[in-house]
C-alpha positions as a printed NumPy array, in Angstrom:
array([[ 68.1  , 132.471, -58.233],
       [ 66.491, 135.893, -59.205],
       [ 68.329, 138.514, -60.198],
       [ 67.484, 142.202, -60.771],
       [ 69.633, 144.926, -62.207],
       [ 68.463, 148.122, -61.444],
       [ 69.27 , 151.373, -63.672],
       [ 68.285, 154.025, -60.829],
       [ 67.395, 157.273, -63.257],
       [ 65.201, 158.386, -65.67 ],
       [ 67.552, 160.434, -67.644],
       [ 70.815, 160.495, -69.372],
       [ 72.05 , 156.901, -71.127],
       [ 75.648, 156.007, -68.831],
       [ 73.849, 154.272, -66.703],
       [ 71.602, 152.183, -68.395],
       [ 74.933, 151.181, -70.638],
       [ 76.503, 150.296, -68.058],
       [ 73.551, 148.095, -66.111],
       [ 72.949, 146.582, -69.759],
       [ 76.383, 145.235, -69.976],
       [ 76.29 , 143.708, -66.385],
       [ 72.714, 142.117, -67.401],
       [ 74.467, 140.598, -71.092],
       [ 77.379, 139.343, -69.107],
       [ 74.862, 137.279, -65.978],
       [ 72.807, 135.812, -68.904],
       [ 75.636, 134.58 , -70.907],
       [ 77.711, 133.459, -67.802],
       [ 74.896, 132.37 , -65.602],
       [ 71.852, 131.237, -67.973],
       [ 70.531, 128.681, -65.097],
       [ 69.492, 132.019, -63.213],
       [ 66.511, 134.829, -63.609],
       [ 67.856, 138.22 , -64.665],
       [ 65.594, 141.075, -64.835],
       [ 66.668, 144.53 , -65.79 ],
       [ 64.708, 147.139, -64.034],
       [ 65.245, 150.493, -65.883],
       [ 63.521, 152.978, -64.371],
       [ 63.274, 155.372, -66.922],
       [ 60.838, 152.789, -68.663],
       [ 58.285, 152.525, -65.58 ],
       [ 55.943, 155.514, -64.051],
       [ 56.852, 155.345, -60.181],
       [ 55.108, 157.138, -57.74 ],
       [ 56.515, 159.217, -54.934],
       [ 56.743, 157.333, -51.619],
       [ 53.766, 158.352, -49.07 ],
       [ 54.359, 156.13 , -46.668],
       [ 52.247, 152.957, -47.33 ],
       [ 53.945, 149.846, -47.764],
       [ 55.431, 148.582, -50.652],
       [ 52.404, 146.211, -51.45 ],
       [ 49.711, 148.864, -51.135],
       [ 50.882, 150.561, -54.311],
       [ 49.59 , 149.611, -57.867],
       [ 50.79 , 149.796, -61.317],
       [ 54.22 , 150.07 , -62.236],
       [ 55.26 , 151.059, -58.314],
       [ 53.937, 147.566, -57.071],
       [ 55.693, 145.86 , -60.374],
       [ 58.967, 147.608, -59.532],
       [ 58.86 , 147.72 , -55.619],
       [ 57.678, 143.671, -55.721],
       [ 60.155, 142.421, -58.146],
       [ 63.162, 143.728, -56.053],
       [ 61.504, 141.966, -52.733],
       [ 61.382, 138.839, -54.625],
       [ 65.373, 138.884, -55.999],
       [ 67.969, 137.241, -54.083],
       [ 70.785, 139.148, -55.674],
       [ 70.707, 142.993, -56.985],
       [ 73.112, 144.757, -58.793],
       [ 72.052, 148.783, -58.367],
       [ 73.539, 151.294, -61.032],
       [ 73.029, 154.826, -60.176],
       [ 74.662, 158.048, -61.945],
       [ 76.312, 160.748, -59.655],
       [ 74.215, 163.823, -59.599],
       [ 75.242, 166.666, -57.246],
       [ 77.532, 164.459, -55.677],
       [ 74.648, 162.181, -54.915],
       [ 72.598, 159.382, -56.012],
       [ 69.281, 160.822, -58.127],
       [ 66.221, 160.828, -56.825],
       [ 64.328, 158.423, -58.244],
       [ 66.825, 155.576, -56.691],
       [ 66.573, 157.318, -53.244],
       [ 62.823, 156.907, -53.986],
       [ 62.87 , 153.585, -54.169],
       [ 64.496, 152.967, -51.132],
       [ 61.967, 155.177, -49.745],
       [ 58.918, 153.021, -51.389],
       [ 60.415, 150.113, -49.436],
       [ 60.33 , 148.124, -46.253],
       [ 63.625, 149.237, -44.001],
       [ 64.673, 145.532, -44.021],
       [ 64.049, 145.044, -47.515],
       [ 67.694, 143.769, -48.674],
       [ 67.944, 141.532, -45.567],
       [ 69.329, 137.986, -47.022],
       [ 69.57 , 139.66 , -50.278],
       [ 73.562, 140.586, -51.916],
       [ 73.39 , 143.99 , -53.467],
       [ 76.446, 145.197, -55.574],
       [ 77.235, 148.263, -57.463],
       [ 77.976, 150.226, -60.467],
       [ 78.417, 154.072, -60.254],
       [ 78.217, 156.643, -63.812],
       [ 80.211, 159.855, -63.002],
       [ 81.33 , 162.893, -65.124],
       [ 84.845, 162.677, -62.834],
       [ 86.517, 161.182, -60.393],
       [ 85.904, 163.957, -57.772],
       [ 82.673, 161.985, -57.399],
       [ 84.029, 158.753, -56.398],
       [ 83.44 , 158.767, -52.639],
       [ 79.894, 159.293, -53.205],
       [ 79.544, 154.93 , -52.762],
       [ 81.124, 154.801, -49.765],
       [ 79.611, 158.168, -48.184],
       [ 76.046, 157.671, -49.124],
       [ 74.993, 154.354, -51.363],
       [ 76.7  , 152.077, -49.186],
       [ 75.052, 153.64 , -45.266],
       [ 71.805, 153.068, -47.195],
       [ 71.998, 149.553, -48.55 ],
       [ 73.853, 148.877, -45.064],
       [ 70.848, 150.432, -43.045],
       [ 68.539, 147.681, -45.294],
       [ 70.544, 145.078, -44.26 ],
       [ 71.835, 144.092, -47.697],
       [ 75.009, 141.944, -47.805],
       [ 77.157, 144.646, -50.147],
       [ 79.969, 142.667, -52.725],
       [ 83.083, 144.792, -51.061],
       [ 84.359, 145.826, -54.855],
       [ 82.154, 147.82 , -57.114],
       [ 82.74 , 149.428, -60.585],
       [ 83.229, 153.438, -60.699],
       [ 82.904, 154.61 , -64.764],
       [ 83.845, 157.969, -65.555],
       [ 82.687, 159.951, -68.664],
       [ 85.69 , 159.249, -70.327],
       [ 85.167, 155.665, -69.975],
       [ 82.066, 156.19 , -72.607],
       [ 82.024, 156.798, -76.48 ],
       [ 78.989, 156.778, -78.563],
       [ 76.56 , 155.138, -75.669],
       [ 79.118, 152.085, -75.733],
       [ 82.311, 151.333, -73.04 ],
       [ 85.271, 151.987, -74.579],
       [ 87.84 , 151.056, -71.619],
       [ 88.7  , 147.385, -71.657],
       [ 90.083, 147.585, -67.75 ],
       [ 86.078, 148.994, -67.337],
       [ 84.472, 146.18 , -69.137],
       [ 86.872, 143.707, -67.039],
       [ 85.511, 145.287, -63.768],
       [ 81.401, 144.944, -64.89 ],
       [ 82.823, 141.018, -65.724],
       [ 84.678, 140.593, -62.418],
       [ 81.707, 142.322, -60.953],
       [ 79.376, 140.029, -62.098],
       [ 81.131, 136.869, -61.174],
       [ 81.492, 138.511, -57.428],
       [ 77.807, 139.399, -56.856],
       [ 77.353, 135.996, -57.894],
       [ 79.852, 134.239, -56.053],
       [ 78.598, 135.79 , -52.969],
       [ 74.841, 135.365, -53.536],
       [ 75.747, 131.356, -54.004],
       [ 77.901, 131.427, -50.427],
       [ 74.824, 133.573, -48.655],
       [ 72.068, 130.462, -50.319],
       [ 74.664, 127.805, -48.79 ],
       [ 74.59 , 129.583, -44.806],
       [ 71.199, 130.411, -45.639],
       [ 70.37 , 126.426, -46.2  ],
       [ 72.734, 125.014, -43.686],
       [ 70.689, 127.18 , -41.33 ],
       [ 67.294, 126.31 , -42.52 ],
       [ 68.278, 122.66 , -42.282],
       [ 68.844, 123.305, -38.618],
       [ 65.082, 123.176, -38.013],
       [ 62.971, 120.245, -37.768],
       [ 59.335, 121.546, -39.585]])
């Protein structure tokens, strides 16, 4: 199974801690599967024109591709004006409307407060729901406070990125097993 964690800005360091510690715990828990971390702070993505996802070169085809091909994605995203950044909305943008169809997409959200906690259900989750992702119900919320020194600090936090890992997982195995049963259905 391929995995991809996404870290959905280019700036600030909450969210790439975060992703990181989600991406640690799938390798040691889960070394039989593919885990890519996709930070996108590290890659030069164009703006979205239009085209499809395949018509774009360099590090926008590398990016854009390697989500199509993973069966499982774990999105982290900071809050920024009670939204997600730009850049992540841009990559929904740069792909297909369908693109998360068969795919299980779970969450981890960076916020300076808790005002901001909402923000999932309001706006992350209508998008991955309009791409036809299967969403893990729980995701993991970390506040500013959660943070010290670039590092997680609250145990109950690091329990949730754990528990979140073994959910996403969990239901990414029960989607392959309907997925099968279905294909075996067919006779070609």
């Amino acid at each position: 199974m391929k995995i991809v964690a996404l870290a959905g800005s280019i700036v600030g360091s909450k969210t790439k801690t975060a992703i990181s510690k989600v991406v640690g715990i799938l390798q040691d828990k889960y070394p039989e599967h593919e885990v890519t971390l996709l930070d996108l702070a590290e890659y030069n993505m164009e703006f979205s024109d239009g085209r499809n996802y395949f018509e774009y070169d360099g590090d926008t085809k590398f990016v854009t591709e390697t989500i199509m091909a993973a069966d499982a994605i774990v999105i982290g995203t900071p809050t920024f004006q009670a939204s997600i950044p730009a850049t992540l909305k841009n990559i929904f943008d740069l792909l297909p409307v369908n693109a998360f169809r068969d795919k299980v997409v779970s969450i981890v959200v960076t916020a300076g407060t808790s005002k901001h906690y909402l923000m999932i259900e309001q706006q992350l989750k209508p998008i991955l729901a309009y791409m036809k992702a299967h969403i893990v119900p729980t995701y993991v919320f970390i506040e500013e406070k959660d943070f010290l020194r670039k590092e997680i600090v609250n145990d109950d936090v690091l329990f949730r990125l754990d528990r979140l890992a073994e959910d996403t997982m969990m239901v990414a195995d029960a989607f392959a097993e309907i997925r099968s049963k279905k294909d075996a259905e067919y006779d070609f």
